[in-house]
PDB file of C-alpha atoms in Angstrom:
ATOM      1  CA  SER A 213     105.466  43.859  94.382  1.00 69.00           C
ATOM      2  CA  ASP A 214     105.101  47.436  93.143  1.00 82.00           C
ATOM      3  CA  ASP A 215     103.179  46.686  89.907  1.00 91.00           C
ATOM      4  CA  LEU A 216      99.521  46.097  89.290  1.00 93.00           C
ATOM      5  CA  ILE A 217      97.300  43.656  87.400  1.00 95.00           C
ATOM      6  CA  GLU A 218      93.637  43.716  86.500  1.00 96.00           C
ATOM      7  CA  PRO A 219      91.420  41.909  89.139  1.00 97.00           C
ATOM      8  CA  ASP A 220      90.480  39.162  86.715  1.00 97.00           C
ATOM      9  CA  THR A 221      93.958  38.583  85.211  1.00 97.00           C
ATOM     10  CA  LEU A 222      94.613  35.077  86.720  1.00 97.00           C
ATOM     11  CA  GLU A 223      91.134  33.858  86.005  1.00 97.00           C
ATOM     12  CA  VAL A 224      91.232  34.940  82.314  1.00 97.00           C
ATOM     13  CA  CYS A 225      94.654  33.360  81.828  1.00 98.00           C
ATOM     14  CA  TYR A 226      93.895  30.141  83.670  1.00 98.00           C
ATOM     15  CA  LYS A 227      90.587  29.507  81.820  1.00 97.00           C
ATOM     16  CA  LEU A 228      92.308  30.146  78.410  1.00 98.00           C
ATOM     17  CA  CYS A 229      95.182  27.847  79.324  1.00 97.00           C
ATOM     18  CA  GLU A 230      92.879  25.073  80.408  1.00 96.00           C
ATOM     19  CA  LYS A 231      90.807  25.400  77.244  1.00 97.00           C
ATOM     20  CA  GLY A 232      93.668  25.559  74.802  1.00 97.00           C
ATOM     21  CA  LYS A 233      96.151  23.407  76.710  1.00 98.00           C
ATOM     22  CA  TYR A 234      98.849  25.979  76.170  1.00 98.00           C
ATOM     23  CA  ASP A 235     102.353  26.019  77.441  1.00 98.00           C
ATOM     24  CA  PHE A 236     101.941  29.667  78.194  1.00 98.00           C
ATOM     25  CA  VAL A 237      99.990  32.667  77.311  1.00 98.00           C
ATOM     26  CA  THR A 238     101.052  36.346  77.137  1.00 98.00           C
ATOM     27  CA  PHE A 239      99.363  39.666  77.295  1.00 98.00           C
ATOM     28  CA  ASP A 240     100.189  43.422  76.993  1.00 97.00           C
ATOM     29  CA  TYR A 241     100.794  46.013  79.604  1.00 95.00           C
ATOM     30  CA  ASN A 242     100.217  49.707  80.354  1.00 92.00           C
ATOM     31  CA  ILE A 243     102.606  52.081  81.916  1.00 89.00           C
ATOM     32  CA  TYR A 244     101.647  53.232  85.388  1.00 85.00           C
ATOM     33  CA  ASN A 245     103.407  56.383  86.335  1.00 83.00           C
ATOM     34  CA  PRO A 246     101.952  58.007  89.537  1.00 76.00           C
ATOM     35  CA  ASP A 247     105.141  59.909  90.317  1.00 74.00           C
ATOM     36  CA  ASN A 248     105.328  61.472  86.741  1.00 76.00           C
ATOM     37  CA  ILE A 249     108.853  60.114  86.090  1.00 74.00           C
ATOM     38  CA  SER A 250     110.310  60.548  82.651  1.00 63.00           C
ATOM     39  CA  THR A 251     109.390  57.534  80.487  1.00 61.00           C
ATOM     40  CA  GLU A 252     111.829  58.337  77.711  1.00 61.00           C
ATOM     41  CA  GLY A 253     113.257  55.111  76.189  1.00 60.00           C
ATOM     42  CA  ILE A 254     110.758  52.887  78.110  1.00 67.00           C
ATOM     43  CA  MET A 255     108.805  50.846  75.510  1.00 69.00           C
ATOM     44  CA  GLN A 256     105.192  50.623  75.497  1.00 76.00           C
ATOM     45  CA  CYS A 257     103.599  47.164  75.001  1.00 91.00           C
ATOM     46  CA  ASP A 258     100.932  46.696  72.423  1.00 94.00           C
ATOM     47  CA  ARG A 259     101.334  43.721  70.032  1.00 97.00           C
ATOM     48  CA  SER A 260      97.786  43.575  68.845  1.00 96.00           C
ATOM     49  CA  HIS A 261      98.626  44.743  65.267  1.00 96.00           C
ATOM     50  CA  PHE A 262     100.651  41.589  64.607  1.00 97.00           C
ATOM     51  CA  LEU A 263      99.628  38.970  67.222  1.00 98.00           C
ATOM     52  CA  PHE A 264      96.075  37.946  67.392  1.00 97.00           C
ATOM     53  CA  ALA A 265      93.689  36.512  69.947  1.00 96.00           C
ATOM     54  CA  ASN A 266      92.117  33.087  69.396  1.00 92.00           C
ATOM     55  CA  VAL A 267      95.134  31.863  67.413  1.00 97.00           C
ATOM     56  CA  ASP A 268      97.412  29.012  68.424  1.00 98.00           C
ATOM     57  CA  TYR A 269     101.068  29.900  67.908  1.00 98.00           C
ATOM     58  CA  GLU A 270     104.239  27.906  68.219  1.00 98.00           C
ATOM     59  CA  GLY A 271     106.523  29.796  70.504  1.00 98.00           C
ATOM     60  CA  ILE A 272     109.237  30.486  67.979  1.00 98.00           C
ATOM     61  CA  GLU A 273     106.620  31.771  65.477  1.00 98.00           C
ATOM     62  CA  ALA A 274     105.307  34.245  67.972  1.00 98.00           C
ATOM     63  CA  LEU A 275     108.885  35.329  68.917  1.00 98.00           C
ATOM     64  CA  ASN A 276     109.883  35.838  65.280  1.00 98.00           C
ATOM     65  CA  LEU A 277     106.836  38.023  64.777  1.00 98.00           C
ATOM     66  CA  GLN A 278     107.836  40.212  67.639  1.00 98.00           C
ATOM     67  CA  LEU A 279     111.428  40.444  66.495  1.00 98.00           C
ATOM     68  CA  ALA A 280     110.338  41.381  62.891  1.00 98.00           C
ATOM     69  CA  LYS A 281     108.323  44.301  64.351  1.00 96.00           C
ATOM     70  CA  LEU A 282     111.097  45.305  66.879  1.00 94.00           C
ATOM     71  CA  SER A 283     108.484  44.770  69.626  1.00 95.00           C
ATOM     72  CA  TYR A 284     109.777  41.850  71.508  1.00 96.00           C
ATOM     73  CA  THR A 285     109.055  42.109  75.211  1.00 95.00           C
ATOM     74  CA  VAL A 286     110.960  39.899  77.648  1.00 96.00           C
ATOM     75  CA  LEU A 287     108.923  40.977  80.634  1.00 95.00           C
ATOM     76  CA  VAL A 288     108.001  38.012  82.653  1.00 96.00           C
ATOM     77  CA  GLN A 289     105.107  39.729  84.347  1.00 95.00           C
ATOM     78  CA  VAL A 290     103.102  39.389  81.116  1.00 97.00           C
ATOM     79  CA  LEU A 291     103.546  35.627  81.077  1.00 98.00           C
ATOM     80  CA  PHE A 292     101.208  32.996  82.468  1.00 98.00           C
ATOM     81  CA  ILE A 293     103.105  29.737  82.292  1.00 98.00           C
ATOM     82  CA  ASN A 294     102.064  26.098  82.689  1.00 98.00           C
ATOM     83  CA  SER A 295     104.134  24.949  85.705  1.00 97.00           C
ATOM     84  CA  PHE A 296     104.470  21.382  84.308  1.00 97.00           C
ATOM     85  CA  PHE A 297     105.864  22.619  81.046  1.00 98.00           C
ATOM     86  CA  LEU A 298     108.293  24.950  82.952  1.00 97.00           C
ATOM     87  CA  SER A 299     109.410  21.941  85.058  1.00 97.00           C
ATOM     88  CA  ASN A 300     109.808  19.686  81.978  1.00 97.00           C
ATOM     89  CA  ILE A 301     112.095  22.126  80.138  1.00 97.00           C
ATOM     90  CA  ALA A 302     113.967  22.867  83.408  1.00 96.00           C
ATOM     91  CA  LEU A 303     114.014  26.515  82.868  1.00 97.00           C
ATOM     92  CA  SER A 304     114.926  28.939  85.636  1.00 96.00           C
ATOM     93  CA  PHE A 305     116.480  32.408  86.129  1.00 96.00           C
ATOM     94  CA  LYS A 306     120.230  32.800  86.026  1.00 95.00           C
ATOM     95  CA  ALA A 307     121.305  34.208  89.356  1.00 94.00           C
ATOM     96  CA  GLY A 308     123.619  37.276  89.847  1.00 93.00           C
ATOM     97  CA  ILE A 309     122.878  39.324  86.821  1.00 94.00           C
ATOM     98  CA  ILE A 310     120.336  41.926  85.738  1.00 93.00           C
ATOM     99  CA  HIS A 311     118.457  41.424  82.417  1.00 94.00           C
ATOM    100  CA  GLU A 312     118.134  37.736  83.258  1.00 96.00           C
ATOM    101  CA  ASP A 313     114.659  37.793  81.813  1.00 97.00           C
ATOM    102  CA  GLN A 314     116.351  38.109  78.403  1.00 97.00           C
ATOM    103  CA  ILE A 315     117.477  34.420  78.698  1.00 98.00           C
ATOM    104  CA  PHE A 316     114.403  33.134  80.552  1.00 98.00           C
ATOM    105  CA  THR A 317     111.701  34.486  78.204  1.00 98.00           C
ATOM    106  CA  THR A 318     113.646  33.755  74.970  1.00 98.00           C
ATOM    107  CA  LEU A 319     114.120  30.143  75.831  1.00 98.00           C
ATOM    108  CA  LEU A 320     110.566  29.839  76.962  1.00 98.00           C
ATOM    109  CA  TYR A 321     109.394  30.939  73.541  1.00 98.00           C
ATOM    110  CA  LEU A 322     111.892  28.824  71.775  1.00 98.00           C
ATOM    111  CA  LYS A 323     110.760  25.631  73.623  1.00 97.00           C
ATOM    112  CA  ALA A 324     106.987  26.162  73.600  1.00 98.00           C
ATOM    113  CA  LYS A 325     104.975  24.096  71.197  1.00 98.00           C
ATOM    114  CA  LYS A 326     101.829  25.944  71.748  1.00 98.00           C
ATOM    115  CA  MET A 327     101.064  29.378  73.230  1.00 98.00           C
ATOM    116  CA  ALA A 328      98.463  32.222  72.744  1.00 98.00           C
ATOM    117  CA  TYR A 329      98.135  35.952  72.920  1.00 98.00           C
ATOM    118  CA  ILE A 330      95.616  37.715  74.987  1.00 98.00           C
ATOM    119  CA  GLU A 331      94.652  41.017  73.354  1.00 95.00           C
ATOM    120  CA  ASP A 332      94.187  42.884  76.572  1.00 94.00           C
ATOM    121  CA  LYS A 333      96.481  45.065  78.707  1.00 95.00           C
ATOM    122  CA  LEU A 334      96.144  43.127  81.934  1.00 96.00           C
ATOM    123  CA  PHE A 335      99.316  44.406  83.701  1.00 95.00           C
ATOM    124  CA  TYR A 336     100.403  47.878  84.801  1.00 93.00           C
ATOM    125  CA  ARG A 337     104.087  48.391  84.834  1.00 91.00           C
ATOM    126  CA  ARG A 338     104.925  50.988  87.499  1.00 89.00           C
ATOM    127  CA  ILE A 339     107.591  53.520  86.761  1.00 85.00           C
ATOM    128  CA  ARG A 340     109.459  54.387  89.922  1.00 78.00           C
ATOM    129  CA  PRO A 341     112.870  55.996  90.852  1.00 71.00           C
ATOM    130  CA  HIS A 342     115.908  53.788  91.186  1.00 61.00           C
ATOM    131  CA  SER A 343     114.397  50.771  89.276  1.00 57.00           C
ATOM    132  CA  THR A 344     116.340  48.897  86.543  1.00 56.00           C
ATOM    133  CA  MET A 345     114.331  50.776  84.056  1.00 54.00           C
ATOM    134  CA  THR A 346     114.962  54.294  85.367  1.00 50.00           C
ATOM    135  CA  THR A 347     118.522  53.876  86.600  1.00 62.00           C
ATOM    136  CA  SER A 348     121.135  55.228  84.182  1.00 78.00           C
ATOM    137  CA  PHE A 349     122.826  52.661  81.949  1.00 88.00           C
ATOM    138  CA  SER A 350     126.150  51.530  83.444  1.00 92.00           C
ATOM    139  CA  TRP A 351     128.983  49.064  82.875  1.00 94.00           C
ATOM    140  CA  LYS A 352     126.997  46.575  85.163  1.00 94.00           C
ATOM    141  CA  ASN A 353     124.324  46.539  82.469  1.00 94.00           C
ATOM    142  CA  VAL A 354     126.963  45.868  79.786  1.00 95.00           C
ATOM    143  CA  GLN A 355     128.425  42.985  81.807  1.00 96.00           C
ATOM    144  CA  SER A 356     125.029  41.428  82.304  1.00 96.00           C
ATOM    145  CA  TYR A 357     124.121  41.797  78.618  1.00 96.00           C
ATOM    146  CA  LEU A 358     127.367  40.141  77.653  1.00 97.00           C
ATOM    147  CA  ILE A 359     126.482  37.206  79.979  1.00 97.00           C
ATOM    148  CA  VAL A 360     123.109  36.981  78.377  1.00 97.00           C
ATOM    149  CA  THR A 361     124.814  36.925  75.010  1.00 97.00           C
ATOM    150  CA  GLU A 362     127.154  34.093  75.930  1.00 97.00           C
ATOM    151  CA  GLU A 363     124.432  32.065  77.539  1.00 97.00           C
ATOM    152  CA  LEU A 364     122.220  32.286  74.448  1.00 97.00           C
ATOM    153  CA  ILE A 365     125.116  31.413  72.174  1.00 97.00           C
ATOM    154  CA  LYS A 366     125.702  28.331  74.322  1.00 96.00           C
ATOM    155  CA  GLU A 367     122.003  27.401  74.192  1.00 96.00           C
ATOM    156  CA  LYS A 368     122.128  27.518  70.320  1.00 95.00           C
ATOM    157  CA  LYS A 369     124.119  24.186  70.497  1.00 93.00           C
ATOM    158  CA  SER A 370     121.139  22.275  71.955  1.00 94.00           C
ATOM    159  CA  LEU A 371     118.499  23.905  69.639  1.00 95.00           C
ATOM    160  CA  ASN A 372     117.600  23.327  66.112  1.00 95.00           C
ATOM    161  CA  ASN A 373     118.715  25.553  63.211  1.00 96.00           C
ATOM    162  CA  ASP A 374     115.623  27.631  63.080  1.00 97.00           C
ATOM    163  CA  ALA A 375     115.876  28.478  66.833  1.00 98.00           C
ATOM    164  CA  GLY A 376     119.584  29.281  66.290  1.00 97.00           C
ATOM    165  CA  ILE A 377     118.666  31.822  63.533  1.00 97.00           C
ATOM    166  CA  THR A 378     116.139  33.414  65.889  1.00 98.00           C
ATOM    167  CA  ILE A 379     118.686  33.761  68.648  1.00 98.00           C
ATOM    168  CA  ASP A 380     121.051  35.363  66.129  1.00 97.00           C
ATOM    169  CA  ILE A 381     118.466  37.939  65.154  1.00 97.00           C
ATOM    170  CA  LEU A 382     117.708  38.746  68.819  1.00 98.00           C
ATOM    171  CA  LEU A 383     121.362  39.099  69.742  1.00 97.00           C
ATOM    172  CA  SER A 384     121.882  41.368  66.774  1.00 96.00           C
ATOM    173  CA  GLN A 385     119.051  43.645  68.060  1.00 95.00           C
ATOM    174  CA  ILE A 386     120.227  43.593  71.629  1.00 95.00           C
ATOM    175  CA  LEU A 387     123.885  44.296  71.000  1.00 94.00           C
ATOM    176  CA  ASP A 388     123.400  46.894  68.164  1.00 91.00           C
ATOM    177  CA  SER A 389     120.886  48.692  70.399  1.00 89.00           C
ATOM    178  CA  ILE A 390     123.287  48.794  73.203  1.00 91.00           C
ATOM    179  CA  ILE A 391     126.119  50.077  71.067  1.00 89.00           C
ATOM    180  CA  ARG A 392     124.065  52.692  69.260  1.00 84.00           C
ATOM    181  CA  TRP A 393     121.580  53.983  71.825  1.00 82.00           C
ATOM    182  CA  GLU A 394     122.939  53.133  75.322  1.00 87.00           C
ATOM    183  CA  ALA A 395     126.609  52.939  75.412  1.00 88.00           C
ATOM    184  CA  TYR A 396     127.099  56.784  75.077  1.00 83.00           C
ATOM    185  CA  LYS A 397     126.205  56.978  78.733  1.00 85.00           C
ATOM    186  CA  LEU A 398     129.306  55.051  79.712  1.00 89.00           C
ATOM    187  CA  SER A 399     132.720  56.589  80.521  1.00 88.00           C
ATOM    188  CA  HIS A 400     135.167  57.006  77.681  1.00 84.00           C
ATOM    189  CA  GLU A 401     137.285  54.010  78.820  1.00 88.00           C
ATOM    190  CA  GLU A 402     134.210  51.838  79.140  1.00 91.00           C
ATOM    191  CA  ARG A 403     133.037  52.703  75.657  1.00 88.00           C
ATOM    192  CA  LEU A 404     136.381  51.773  74.189  1.00 86.00           C
ATOM    193  CA  SER A 405     136.415  48.492  76.086  1.00 91.00           C
ATOM    194  CA  LEU A 406     132.984  47.689  74.756  1.00 91.00           C
ATOM    195  CA  ILE A 407     134.092  48.462  71.185  1.00 87.00           C
ATOM    196  CA  ILE A 408     137.139  46.191  71.575  1.00 90.00           C
ATOM    197  CA  ILE A 409     134.902  43.324  72.972  1.00 93.00           C
ATOM    198  CA  CYS A 410     132.444  43.625  70.208  1.00 89.00           C
ATOM    199  CA  LEU A 411     135.051  43.850  67.462  1.00 88.00           C
ATOM    200  CA  TYR A 412     136.856  40.640  68.732  1.00 91.00           C
ATOM    201  CA  ARG A 413     133.868  38.564  69.866  1.00 95.00           C
ATOM    202  CA  TYR A 414     130.498  39.699  68.599  1.00 94.00           C
ATOM    203  CA  MET A 415     131.130  41.486  65.266  1.00 90.00           C
ATOM    204  CA  LYS A 416     128.681  39.228  63.441  1.00 92.00           C
ATOM    205  CA  TYR A 417     125.890  40.654  65.403  1.00 93.00           C
ATOM    206  CA  ILE A 418     126.693  44.341  65.155  1.00 89.00           C
ATOM    207  CA  LYS A 419     126.495  46.737  62.193  1.00 83.00           C
ATOM    208  CA  TYR A 420     129.791  48.470  61.186  1.00 81.00           C
ATOM    209  CA  ASN A 421     128.250  51.855  61.237  1.00 84.00           C
ATOM    210  CA  SER A 422     127.105  51.405  64.843  1.00 84.00           C
ATOM    211  CA  ILE A 423     130.701  50.687  65.978  1.00 80.00           C
ATOM    212  CA  PHE A 424     131.906  53.750  63.958  1.00 79.00           C
ATOM    213  CA  TYR A 425     129.008  55.805  65.486  1.00 75.00           C
ATOM    214  CA  LEU A 426     130.049  54.809  69.105  1.00 77.00           C
ATOM    215  CA  PHE A 427     133.776  55.350  68.365  1.00 73.00           C
ATOM    216  CA  ALA A 428     133.093  58.736  66.847  1.00 74.00           C
ATOM    217  CA  LYS A 429     130.896  59.758  69.635  1.00 67.00           C
ATOM    218  CA  SER A 430     133.488  58.611  72.282  1.00 65.00           C
ATOM    219  CA  ILE A 431     136.163  60.806  70.679  1.00 68.00           C
ATOM    220  CA  LEU A 432     133.869  63.849  70.482  1.00 64.00           C
ATOM    221  CA  LYS A 433     132.586  63.333  74.112  1.00 60.00           C
ATOM    222  CA  ARG A 434     136.134  63.008  75.402  1.00 56.00           C
ATOM    223  CA  LYS A 435     137.019  66.303  73.694  1.00 49.00           C
TER     224      LYS A 435
END
């Protein structure tokens, strides 16, 4: 409700989907920041240097290209999805958590047989106070990311081996990023709890030096 799209966004997406019979199409976005809020840590979205217009991609192919460039965006506002496809794969949002788009968008890519990229920034992502993007990272974020992790691990059982490998790569990027770049904002007790959880349950996804980095930072911060 607070974001913007170009006036012809729906027309452009609809015509392309009808022409190519795509499961979905995706496009990029610009940051819209009328209140001059700090955008530190907020990723821009321009995938034109590795995804190309007028090319048919299998969903997993496009997802792997984004993961390889550390440029995967889960933002659902840059997706235009065939409703019949969405109904057929019975995909919906998990209620009661934040970061639920991590599950939704990932499974969308993994189950899509044919999709396309539009090399235009049709969406304007508004930066505003007190949004998920600008609110300080908290234990609630951690809990939601851990639910996302468990849900994607469960989904691996119903997917093929290639999709399972892709999920492992994604979870490694998510969890390692949380440990290394976000968890320092948590309290000392919360950081130690996260370290214990990761050591016992998710160590295959996290680099040892990231755990050491957070542990050392926790000790120094406490002092």
